[in-house]
Coordinates of C-alpha atoms in Angstrom, one line a residue:
Chain A
M130 CA 82.6 67.2 32.7
K131 CA 80.1 64.9 31.4
I132 CA 80.0 64.6 27.7
V133 CA 77.6 63.1 25.2
V134 CA 78.6 62.3 22.1
V135 CA 75.3 61.8 19.6
G136 CA 75.5 59.9 16.9
L137 CA 78.4 57.5 16.7
G138 CA 79.3 57.3 12.7
V139 CA 82.6 58.1 11.2
I140 CA 82.6 61.8 12.8
G141 CA 81.0 61.0 16.1
G142 CA 83.2 57.6 16.9
S143 CA 86.3 60.1 15.8
F144 CA 85.8 62.6 18.3
T145 CA 85.2 59.7 21.1
M146 CA 88.6 58.1 20.2
A147 CA 90.4 61.6 20.2
L148 CA 88.3 62.7 23.7
K149 CA 89.8 59.4 25.0
E150 CA 93.2 60.2 23.7
A151 CA 93.3 63.7 25.1
G152 CA 92.2 62.8 28.8
Y153 CA 88.2 63.0 28.7
N154 CA 87.0 60.2 30.3
D155 CA 83.6 60.7 31.4
V156 CA 82.0 60.5 28.0
Y157 CA 78.7 58.7 27.0
G158 CA 76.9 57.7 23.2
I159 CA 73.9 57.6 21.9
D160 CA 73.3 56.1 18.9
I161 CA 70.2 53.9 17.1
N162 CA 72.8 51.3 16.1
E163 CA 73.7 48.9 18.8
E164 CA 76.3 47.3 17.0
S165 CA 78.3 50.8 17.3
L166 CA 77.3 51.3 21.0
E167 CA 78.6 48.0 21.6
K168 CA 81.7 48.7 19.6
A169 CA 82.6 51.9 21.4
K170 CA 82.1 50.6 24.8
K171 CA 84.0 47.2 24.1
L172 CA 87.2 50.0 22.9
G173 CA 86.8 51.9 26.2
L174 CA 85.6 54.8 23.7
I175 CA 82.6 55.5 26.2
R176 CA 81.6 54.7 29.7
E177 CA 78.0 53.6 28.4
G178 CA 76.1 53.5 25.1
F179 CA 72.3 54.4 24.8
K180 CA 69.8 53.9 21.9
N181 CA 67.5 56.4 23.9
G182 CA 69.4 59.1 25.4
E183 CA 66.7 60.9 27.3
E184 CA 68.4 60.0 30.7
V185 CA 72.1 60.3 29.9
I186 CA 71.2 64.0 28.4
K187 CA 69.4 65.1 31.5
S188 CA 72.8 65.3 33.1
A189 CA 75.1 66.0 30.2
D190 CA 77.5 69.0 30.6
F191 CA 78.5 69.3 27.0
I192 CA 76.7 67.5 24.2
I193 CA 78.2 66.4 20.5
I194 CA 75.8 66.0 18.0
S195 CA 77.3 64.0 14.7
L196 CA 74.0 63.7 12.8
Y197 CA 72.7 64.7 9.6
P198 CA 71.7 68.0 9.5
R199 CA 67.7 67.4 9.7
L200 CA 68.6 65.1 12.3
V201 CA 70.0 67.7 14.6
K202 CA 67.0 69.8 14.3
Q203 CA 64.9 66.6 15.0
F204 CA 67.3 65.8 18.0
I205 CA 66.9 69.2 19.8
I206 CA 62.8 68.9 19.2
D207 CA 62.7 65.5 20.7
N208 CA 64.9 66.9 23.8
K209 CA 64.3 70.4 24.1
S210 CA 62.7 69.3 28.0
N211 CA 65.5 66.9 28.6
F212 CA 68.8 69.2 28.3
K213 CA 70.3 70.4 31.6
D214 CA 70.1 73.9 32.4
G215 CA 73.0 75.4 31.0
A216 CA 74.3 72.4 28.9
V217 CA 76.3 73.2 25.9
I218 CA 76.0 71.7 22.5
T219 CA 77.9 71.5 19.6
D220 CA 77.9 70.1 16.4
A221 CA 79.9 69.0 13.3
T222 CA 77.4 70.3 10.2
G223 CA 79.4 71.1 7.1
I224 CA 76.7 73.9 6.4
K225 CA 75.7 76.7 8.8
K226 CA 73.4 79.7 7.8
M227 CA 70.1 78.2 7.0
F228 CA 71.4 75.3 9.6
I229 CA 71.4 77.5 12.4
E230 CA 68.3 79.8 11.7
D231 CA 66.7 76.6 11.9
I232 CA 68.1 75.5 15.1
V233 CA 68.0 78.9 16.9
N234 CA 64.2 79.1 16.4
I235 CA 63.5 76.0 18.2
L236 CA 66.3 76.2 21.0
P237 CA 65.4 76.4 24.8
E238 CA 67.0 79.9 26.2
N239 CA 68.7 78.3 28.7
I240 CA 70.9 76.4 26.5
D241 CA 74.0 77.3 24.4
F242 CA 74.7 76.0 20.8
V243 CA 78.3 76.8 19.8
F244 CA 78.0 76.1 16.2
G245 CA 81.2 74.4 14.8
H246 CA 82.7 72.4 11.4
P247 CA 85.7 70.1 12.0
M248 CA 87.4 70.6 8.6
A249 CA 88.1 66.6 8.5
G250 CA 86.2 63.6 7.4
R251 CA 86.4 60.5 5.5
E252 CA 84.6 59.2 2.8
K253 CA 83.2 56.2 4.5
K254 CA 80.8 55.5 6.7
G255 CA 80.4 54.3 10.2
I256 CA 82.4 53.9 13.4
D257 CA 84.6 51.3 11.8
F258 CA 86.2 54.0 9.6
A259 CA 86.2 56.4 12.7
S260 CA 89.9 57.5 13.5
S261 CA 91.3 60.4 16.1
Q262 CA 94.1 60.8 13.4
V263 CA 92.0 62.5 11.2
F264 CA 91.3 65.8 13.4
K265 CA 95.4 65.7 14.1
G266 CA 96.8 69.0 12.7
A267 CA 93.4 69.9 10.8
N268 CA 91.2 72.9 10.8
Y269 CA 88.2 73.7 12.6
I270 CA 85.5 76.5 12.5
L271 CA 83.3 77.7 14.8
T272 CA 80.6 80.4 13.5
P273 CA 79.3 82.2 16.7
V274 CA 75.8 83.7 17.3
S275 CA 75.0 86.4 19.2
R276 CA 73.6 84.1 22.1
N277 CA 76.6 82.6 22.8
K278 CA 78.2 83.2 25.6
E279 CA 82.6 83.7 25.4
E280 CA 83.1 81.3 28.0
N281 CA 81.1 78.8 26.3
L282 CA 82.9 79.5 22.9
N283 CA 86.4 79.7 24.8
M284 CA 85.8 75.8 26.5
V285 CA 84.8 74.6 23.4
E286 CA 87.6 76.2 21.4
D287 CA 90.1 74.7 24.0
L288 CA 88.6 71.0 23.7
I289 CA 88.9 71.6 20.0
Y290 CA 92.8 72.1 20.5
K291 CA 93.2 69.4 23.3
I292 CA 91.7 66.5 20.7
G293 CA 94.3 67.8 17.9
F294 CA 93.2 70.2 15.6
K295 CA 95.6 73.1 14.8
R296 CA 93.7 76.1 14.2
V297 CA 90.5 76.9 14.9
K298 CA 88.9 80.0 13.3
R299 CA 85.8 81.9 14.4
I300 CA 83.9 83.4 11.5
T301 CA 80.2 84.0 10.4
P302 CA 77.6 81.2 9.3
E303 CA 77.3 83.5 5.9
Y304 CA 81.3 83.5 5.3
H305 CA 81.8 79.9 6.1
D306 CA 79.2 78.7 3.5
E307 CA 80.5 80.9 0.8
M308 CA 84.2 79.3 1.7
I309 CA 82.9 75.9 2.1
G310 CA 81.1 76.0 -1.1
Y311 CA 84.4 76.8 -3.1
T312 CA 86.6 74.2 -0.7
S313 CA 84.1 71.0 -0.3
Q314 CA 81.3 71.2 -2.2
L315 CA 82.8 72.3 -5.4
P316 CA 85.4 69.8 -5.0
H317 CA 82.9 67.2 -4.2
S318 CA 80.8 68.0 -7.4
L319 CA 83.8 68.1 -9.7
A320 CA 85.0 64.5 -8.7
V321 CA 81.2 63.1 -8.9
A322 CA 81.0 64.6 -12.5
L323 CA 84.5 63.5 -13.4
V324 CA 83.8 59.7 -12.5
N325 CA 80.1 60.3 -14.1
S326 CA 81.7 61.4 -17.2
D327 CA 83.2 58.2 -18.0
V328 CA 82.2 56.8 -21.2
E329 CA 80.5 53.2 -20.4
G330 CA 82.6 50.1 -21.3
R331 CA 86.0 51.4 -21.4
E332 CA 88.5 49.9 -19.5
T333 CA 89.5 53.0 -17.4
G334 CA 91.6 51.2 -14.6
S335 CA 94.3 50.6 -16.9
F336 CA 94.7 53.8 -17.4
I337 CA 94.8 56.0 -14.3
G338 CA 97.6 57.5 -12.2
D339 CA 97.8 59.1 -8.9
S340 CA 96.4 61.9 -10.3
Y341 CA 92.7 60.4 -11.1
R342 CA 92.6 58.4 -8.3
D343 CA 93.2 61.6 -6.2
L344 CA 90.9 63.6 -7.8
T345 CA 88.1 60.9 -7.5
R346 CA 88.5 59.7 -3.9
I347 CA 85.5 61.9 -3.0
A348 CA 83.2 60.5 -5.6
N349 CA 82.7 57.9 -3.0
I350 CA 80.1 59.9 -1.4
N351 CA 77.2 59.8 1.0
E352 CA 74.2 60.3 -1.1
D353 CA 71.8 60.8 2.0
L354 CA 74.3 63.8 3.9
W355 CA 76.1 65.2 1.0
S356 CA 72.1 66.0 -1.3
E357 CA 71.4 67.7 2.1
L358 CA 74.5 69.8 2.3
F359 CA 74.3 70.8 -1.2
L360 CA 70.6 71.8 -0.9
G361 CA 71.3 73.7 2.4
N362 CA 74.1 75.9 0.7
K363 CA 72.7 75.9 -2.9
E364 CA 73.7 79.4 -3.6
N365 CA 77.0 79.5 -2.4
L366 CA 77.5 76.4 -4.2
L367 CA 75.9 77.2 -7.5
K368 CA 77.8 80.1 -7.6
S369 CA 80.8 78.4 -7.2
I370 CA 80.2 76.4 -9.6
E371 CA 80.1 79.4 -12.2
N372 CA 83.3 80.7 -11.4
F373 CA 84.7 77.4 -11.9
E374 CA 83.0 77.3 -15.1
V375 CA 84.5 80.4 -16.3
E376 CA 88.1 79.5 -15.7
L377 CA 87.4 76.1 -17.2
D378 CA 86.1 77.7 -20.3
K379 CA 89.6 79.9 -20.7
I380 CA 91.0 76.6 -20.5
K381 CA 88.9 75.3 -23.4
D382 CA 89.1 78.4 -25.6
A383 CA 92.9 78.3 -25.2
I384 CA 92.9 74.8 -26.4
K385 CA 90.6 75.4 -29.2
D386 CA 92.9 78.5 -30.4
D387 CA 96.1 76.6 -30.1
D388 CA 97.0 79.2 -27.9
K389 CA 99.8 78.2 -26.1
E390 CA 100.8 81.3 -24.3
T391 CA 97.5 81.5 -22.7
L392 CA 97.3 78.0 -21.4
K393 CA 101.1 78.8 -20.1
E394 CA 99.9 81.7 -18.1
I395 CA 96.6 79.5 -16.9
F396 CA 98.9 77.1 -15.6
I397 CA 101.5 79.8 -14.2
K398 CA 98.6 81.1 -12.0
S399 CA 97.6 78.2 -10.8
T400 CA 101.0 76.7 -10.0
K401 CA 101.3 80.1 -7.9
R402 CA 98.3 79.6 -6.2
R403 CA 98.4 76.0 -5.4
E404 CA 102.2 76.6 -3.9
K405 CA 100.9 79.5 -1.5
L406 CA 98.6 77.0 0.4
Chain B
M1427 CA 123.0 46.1 -22.6
K1428 CA 124.3 49.4 -22.9
I1429 CA 121.1 51.8 -22.3
V1430 CA 121.3 55.8 -22.3
V1431 CA 118.6 57.7 -20.6
V1432 CA 118.3 61.1 -22.3
G1433 CA 116.7 63.7 -20.0
L1434 CA 117.3 63.5 -16.3
G1435 CA 114.4 64.9 -14.7
V1436 CA 111.9 63.9 -12.8
I1437 CA 110.8 61.0 -14.9
G1438 CA 114.3 59.9 -16.8
G1439 CA 115.9 60.2 -13.3
S1440 CA 113.1 57.8 -11.8
F1441 CA 114.3 55.4 -15.1
T1442 CA 117.8 55.7 -13.8
M1443 CA 117.2 54.7 -10.3
A1444 CA 114.8 52.0 -11.2
L1445 CA 117.0 50.6 -13.3
K1446 CA 119.9 50.6 -10.8
E1447 CA 117.7 48.7 -8.6
A1448 CA 116.4 46.1 -11.1
G1449 CA 120.7 45.4 -11.7
Y1450 CA 120.8 47.3 -14.9
N1451 CA 124.6 48.9 -14.6
D1452 CA 125.7 49.6 -17.8
V1453 CA 123.6 53.1 -18.1
Y1454 CA 124.4 56.4 -19.3
G1455 CA 122.8 60.0 -19.1
I1456 CA 122.5 62.7 -21.3
D1457 CA 121.3 65.8 -19.9
I1458 CA 122.1 69.9 -20.7
N1459 CA 122.2 70.5 -17.1
E1460 CA 125.3 69.5 -15.9
E1461 CA 124.1 69.6 -12.3
S1462 CA 121.8 66.8 -12.9
L1463 CA 124.5 64.9 -14.6
E1464 CA 126.6 65.8 -11.5
K1465 CA 124.0 64.2 -9.1
A1466 CA 123.0 61.2 -11.2
K1467 CA 126.6 60.1 -11.2
K1468 CA 127.2 61.0 -7.9
L1469 CA 124.6 58.9 -6.9
G1470 CA 125.7 55.8 -9.0
L1471 CA 122.7 55.7 -11.2
I1472 CA 124.8 56.3 -14.5
R1473 CA 128.5 55.7 -15.3
E1474 CA 129.0 58.6 -16.9
G1475 CA 127.1 61.6 -17.7
F1476 CA 127.2 63.9 -21.3
K1477 CA 125.9 67.4 -22.3
N1478 CA 126.6 66.3 -26.0
G1479 CA 126.0 62.6 -26.4
E1480 CA 126.9 62.1 -29.8
E1481 CA 129.3 59.3 -28.8
V1482 CA 127.8 57.7 -26.7
I1483 CA 124.7 57.4 -28.6
K1484 CA 126.8 55.6 -31.4
S1485 CA 127.4 52.5 -28.8
A1486 CA 123.8 52.6 -27.0
D1487 CA 121.3 49.3 -27.5
F1488 CA 118.5 50.9 -25.9
I1489 CA 117.7 54.3 -25.4
I1490 CA 115.1 55.8 -23.2
I1491 CA 114.1 59.4 -23.8
S1492 CA 112.3 61.8 -21.4
L1493 CA 112.1 65.1 -22.9
Y1494 CA 109.5 67.5 -23.7
P1495 CA 107.8 65.9 -26.9
R1496 CA 108.9 68.8 -29.3
L1497 CA 112.5 68.0 -27.9
V1498 CA 112.4 64.3 -28.9
K1499 CA 111.7 65.0 -32.2
Q1500 CA 114.5 67.3 -32.3
F1501 CA 116.9 64.9 -30.6
I1502 CA 116.1 62.1 -33.1
I1503 CA 116.7 65.1 -36.1
D1504 CA 120.1 65.9 -34.6
N1505 CA 121.1 62.2 -33.8
K1506 CA 119.8 60.1 -37.2
S1507 CA 123.0 59.6 -38.4
N1508 CA 124.5 58.6 -34.6
F1509 CA 122.2 55.6 -33.6
K1510 CA 123.7 52.1 -34.0
D1511 CA 122.2 49.7 -36.4
G1512 CA 119.2 48.0 -34.9
A1513 CA 119.1 50.7 -31.5
V1514 CA 115.7 50.4 -29.7
I1515 CA 114.7 54.0 -28.9
T1516 CA 111.3 54.2 -26.0
D1517 CA 109.6 57.6 -24.8
A1518 CA 107.6 58.6 -21.9
T1519 CA 105.6 60.9 -23.7
G1520 CA 102.2 61.5 -22.5
I1521 CA 100.4 61.8 -26.0
K1522 CA 100.8 59.3 -28.7
K1523 CA 99.1 59.9 -32.1
M1524 CA 100.3 63.4 -33.4
F1525 CA 103.6 62.6 -31.9
I1526 CA 104.2 59.2 -33.4
E1527 CA 103.3 60.4 -37.2
D1528 CA 105.9 62.9 -36.3
I1529 CA 108.5 60.8 -35.2
V1530 CA 108.0 58.1 -37.7
N1531 CA 108.3 60.5 -40.5
I1532 CA 111.8 61.5 -39.3
L1533 CA 113.0 58.1 -37.9
P1534 CA 116.0 56.2 -39.8
E1535 CA 114.9 52.7 -41.0
N1536 CA 117.2 50.7 -39.0
I1537 CA 116.3 52.4 -35.9
D1538 CA 113.0 50.3 -33.9
F1539 CA 110.8 53.0 -31.8
V1540 CA 108.4 51.5 -29.3
F1541 CA 106.6 54.0 -28.2
G1542 CA 105.4 54.3 -24.5
H1543 CA 103.9 56.3 -21.5
P1544 CA 104.4 55.2 -17.9
M1545 CA 101.4 56.2 -16.1
A1546 CA 103.4 57.3 -13.3
G1547 CA 104.7 61.1 -12.5
R1548 CA 105.1 63.9 -9.9
E1549 CA 103.9 67.5 -10.3
K1550 CA 107.6 68.8 -9.5
K1551 CA 110.1 69.2 -11.9
G1552 CA 114.1 67.8 -11.9
I1553 CA 116.4 64.9 -10.8
D1554 CA 116.1 66.0 -6.9
F1555 CA 112.0 64.5 -7.1
A1556 CA 113.2 61.5 -9.1
S1557 CA 112.3 58.3 -7.3
S1558 CA 112.0 54.7 -8.3
Q1559 CA 109.1 54.8 -6.1
V1560 CA 106.7 56.2 -8.3
F1561 CA 107.1 53.2 -10.9
K1562 CA 106.0 50.9 -8.3
G1563 CA 103.0 49.2 -8.9
A1564 CA 102.1 51.7 -11.6
N1565 CA 100.5 51.0 -15.3
Y1566 CA 102.5 51.0 -18.4
I1567 CA 101.0 51.9 -22.2
L1568 CA 102.9 50.8 -25.0
T1569 CA 101.2 51.8 -28.5
P1570 CA 103.2 49.1 -31.2
V1571 CA 103.4 50.3 -34.7
S1572 CA 103.5 48.3 -37.6
R1573 CA 107.3 48.7 -37.8
N1574 CA 107.9 47.5 -34.5
K1575 CA 109.7 44.2 -34.0
E1576 CA 108.1 41.8 -31.5
E1577 CA 111.6 41.1 -30.3
N1578 CA 111.8 44.3 -29.2
L1579 CA 108.3 45.1 -27.8
N1580 CA 109.1 42.4 -25.5
M1581 CA 112.4 43.7 -24.6
V1582 CA 110.7 46.9 -23.4
E1583 CA 107.9 45.1 -21.8
D1584 CA 110.4 42.7 -19.7
L1585 CA 112.3 45.9 -19.0
I1586 CA 109.5 47.6 -17.7
Y1587 CA 108.2 44.9 -15.6
K1588 CA 111.9 44.3 -14.0
I1589 CA 112.0 48.1 -13.0
G1590 CA 108.6 47.8 -10.8
F1591 CA 105.6 48.7 -13.0
K1592 CA 102.4 46.2 -12.4
R1593 CA 100.7 46.2 -15.8
V1594 CA 101.6 46.9 -19.1
K1595 CA 99.1 47.4 -22.0
R1596 CA 99.4 47.4 -25.8
I1597 CA 97.2 49.5 -27.3
T1598 CA 96.7 51.8 -30.3
P1599 CA 98.1 55.5 -30.2
E1600 CA 94.4 56.5 -30.7
Y1601 CA 93.1 54.5 -28.1
H1602 CA 95.7 55.7 -25.6
D1603 CA 95.0 59.2 -26.9
E1604 CA 91.4 59.1 -25.7
M1605 CA 91.9 57.4 -22.2
I1606 CA 94.5 59.9 -21.2
G1607 CA 92.5 62.9 -22.6
Y1608 CA 90.0 61.5 -19.8
T1609 CA 92.2 59.7 -17.4
S1610 CA 95.1 62.4 -16.8
Q1611 CA 94.5 65.7 -19.1
L1612 CA 91.2 66.2 -18.1
P1613 CA 91.7 65.9 -14.2
H1614 CA 94.8 68.4 -14.5
S1615 CA 92.3 70.9 -16.6
L1616 CA 89.5 70.7 -13.6
A1617 CA 92.6 71.0 -10.9
V1618 CA 93.8 74.1 -12.8
A1619 CA 90.0 75.7 -12.9
L1620 CA 89.2 75.0 -9.6
V1621 CA 92.5 76.8 -8.0
N1622 CA 92.1 79.6 -10.6
S1623 CA 88.3 79.9 -9.8
D1624 CA 89.2 80.9 -6.0
V1625 CA 87.9 84.6 -5.3
E1626 CA 91.0 86.7 -4.8
G1627 CA 91.5 87.9 -1.1
R1628 CA 90.0 85.3 0.8
E1629 CA 91.9 83.2 3.4
T1630 CA 91.6 80.0 1.6
G1631 CA 93.9 77.9 3.4
S1632 CA 92.0 78.2 6.6
F1633 CA 88.8 76.5 5.1
I1634 CA 90.4 73.5 3.5
G1635 CA 90.4 69.8 4.3
D1636 CA 92.3 66.8 2.4
S1637 CA 89.5 67.2 -0.3
Y1638 CA 90.9 70.4 -2.0
R1639 CA 93.7 69.5 -1.1
D1640 CA 94.1 66.3 -3.1
L1641 CA 92.3 67.6 -5.7
T1642 CA 94.4 70.3 -6.6
R1643 CA 97.9 68.9 -6.2
I1644 CA 98.3 68.8 -9.9
A1645 CA 97.2 72.5 -10.4
N1646 CA 100.8 72.8 -9.7
I1647 CA 101.5 71.6 -13.0
N1648 CA 104.8 72.4 -15.2
E1649 CA 103.5 75.1 -17.8
D1650 CA 105.7 74.0 -20.7
L1651 CA 105.0 70.4 -20.5
W1652 CA 101.6 70.4 -20.1
S1653 CA 100.7 73.2 -22.9
E1654 CA 102.4 70.8 -25.0
L1655 CA 100.4 67.7 -24.2
F1656 CA 97.2 69.6 -24.3
L1657 CA 97.5 70.9 -27.8
G1658 CA 98.8 67.9 -28.9
N1659 CA 95.8 65.9 -27.8
K1660 CA 92.9 68.8 -28.4
E1661 CA 90.1 66.7 -29.8
N1662 CA 90.3 64.0 -27.3
L1663 CA 90.5 66.8 -24.6
L1664 CA 88.2 68.8 -25.6
K1665 CA 85.5 66.2 -25.9
S1666 CA 86.4 64.8 -22.2
I1667 CA 85.6 68.1 -21.0
E1668 CA 82.6 68.6 -22.9
N1669 CA 81.3 65.1 -21.4
F1670 CA 82.2 66.3 -18.0
E1671 CA 80.2 69.7 -18.4
V1672 CA 77.4 67.5 -19.5
E1673 CA 77.7 65.9 -15.8
L1674 CA 78.3 69.2 -14.1
D1675 CA 75.3 70.3 -15.6
K1676 CA 73.1 67.6 -14.1
I1677 CA 74.3 68.5 -10.6
K1678 CA 73.8 71.9 -11.1
D1679 CA 70.0 71.5 -12.5
A1680 CA 69.3 68.9 -9.5
I1681 CA 70.6 72.1 -7.0
K1682 CA 68.8 74.8 -8.7
D1683 CA 65.4 72.2 -8.8
D1684 CA 65.9 71.3 -5.1
D1685 CA 65.9 67.9 -6.2
K1686 CA 67.0 65.7 -3.8
E1687 CA 66.6 62.2 -5.3
T1688 CA 68.5 63.0 -8.6
L1689 CA 71.3 64.4 -6.6
K1690 CA 71.1 61.3 -4.8
E1691 CA 71.3 59.1 -7.7
I1692 CA 74.3 61.1 -9.2
F1693 CA 75.7 60.5 -6.0
I1694 CA 75.4 56.7 -6.1
K1695 CA 76.4 56.5 -9.4
S1696 CA 79.5 58.0 -8.7
T1697 CA 80.0 55.8 -5.7
K1698 CA 79.4 53.1 -7.8
R1699 CA 81.9 53.7 -10.0
R1700 CA 84.5 55.0 -7.9
E1701 CA 84.3 51.7 -5.9
K1702 CA 84.7 49.5 -8.7
L1703 CA 88.4 51.2 -9.5

């Protein structure tokens, strides 16, 4: 199977590494950054790298696209006459419903796009931060659409397990976006707001422990990618933020009222829920 | 120097371990839990353990109290006629201003209480989770009061460095509480509210990555301790929550308005701030 990874950033690069470790050796890369291509080739992650992928796409059986959401769409438009008949494409995009509608509208009939989302990432950009380790034991979500062929869904799922993921779940794009709004986008919003709410001029660095460090790691955020992800899932994210605010208000009210018993109940609830995870 | 550690929980236990590693060998323990005393003795962390510490306190040069805030006060009241003349006491309490006022009011004249806060902890309770490792490289805050003797402040500071902390800062109790409201109590509030805002019945566990895991670790929280800490620092914590809400609202508004540029600016700000830490 000839595999092409499009976008050798932190996620695409990690895919090439995980593919290599899993024994896939007919892998090629496409990126606009020549250095990334050179690095991937030097590390033996790809057979060849291309800035213009037209030729290699023509013979690709399986294409993994790791680009920003709007660039995925552009890639499909640019290559719609290049794809091999029956080729399978997958993506790593963190939003699904609106994104899939956009893609399905422009996708050639004879191409099967299996939409997916590896629940693994790093806050840094670029192939220098890529690592197959981030995939090990992680969750993966597939969001099948009616035109997907079962054999292609199975092929992708099989490959996902082989490159180290622990669990693959098939769900609807709607449910994906609802859950991701809560488990990924809301935490990113909180981390960003936490860091930005610091009062200017304090020596905060001298007063932090592991909790602040852990909660703010993802405040180091790729602004191009995440502004797209947030706006591509706005209703779900806003709902998650509102649910969060209700719970934060309960804590605020209990503090204002010196209501120790309610505070304890709130803490007992969060402890139980966290232990179940 | 004869040292007594009062309260062999996760923090007190960690103190005994770090003291042992640093070569202090005249160390005793007081705890109401017999198993904790036995474990500490078996591990060679203390020479002897006591459920009733009256006798050992009479000859103690330095007492480290690792109890819940209100129990520290009770311990001082119960033992005010037991302390050795000139004994030095320190604590590990996460709030300072109100707490110090309470203690100073009841403290015998000939005892020097050096108030401190190790910026290191674990979300689990008890000596089984104690480890000297959590102290290594961590920050420590001392909040001197006018009656402290410089030689005693220096003695405590010296010991803190010896047991593995990287940085000791001396600040006012007021500044401590302001900073801790932001760097510790606010993150705990956010983690708790995040976990509690999950919608009942969803299979959240299948949709989480490292970010959710990191942000919710401290939602597993000791309700007795943290309800005391929150209510003992209510004004600062409420102010921190309000500042946070202002920043979260900026994110919400940008999402509602499809304002990608503002979102990006917000993310660039948080990234810069996080990288500086």
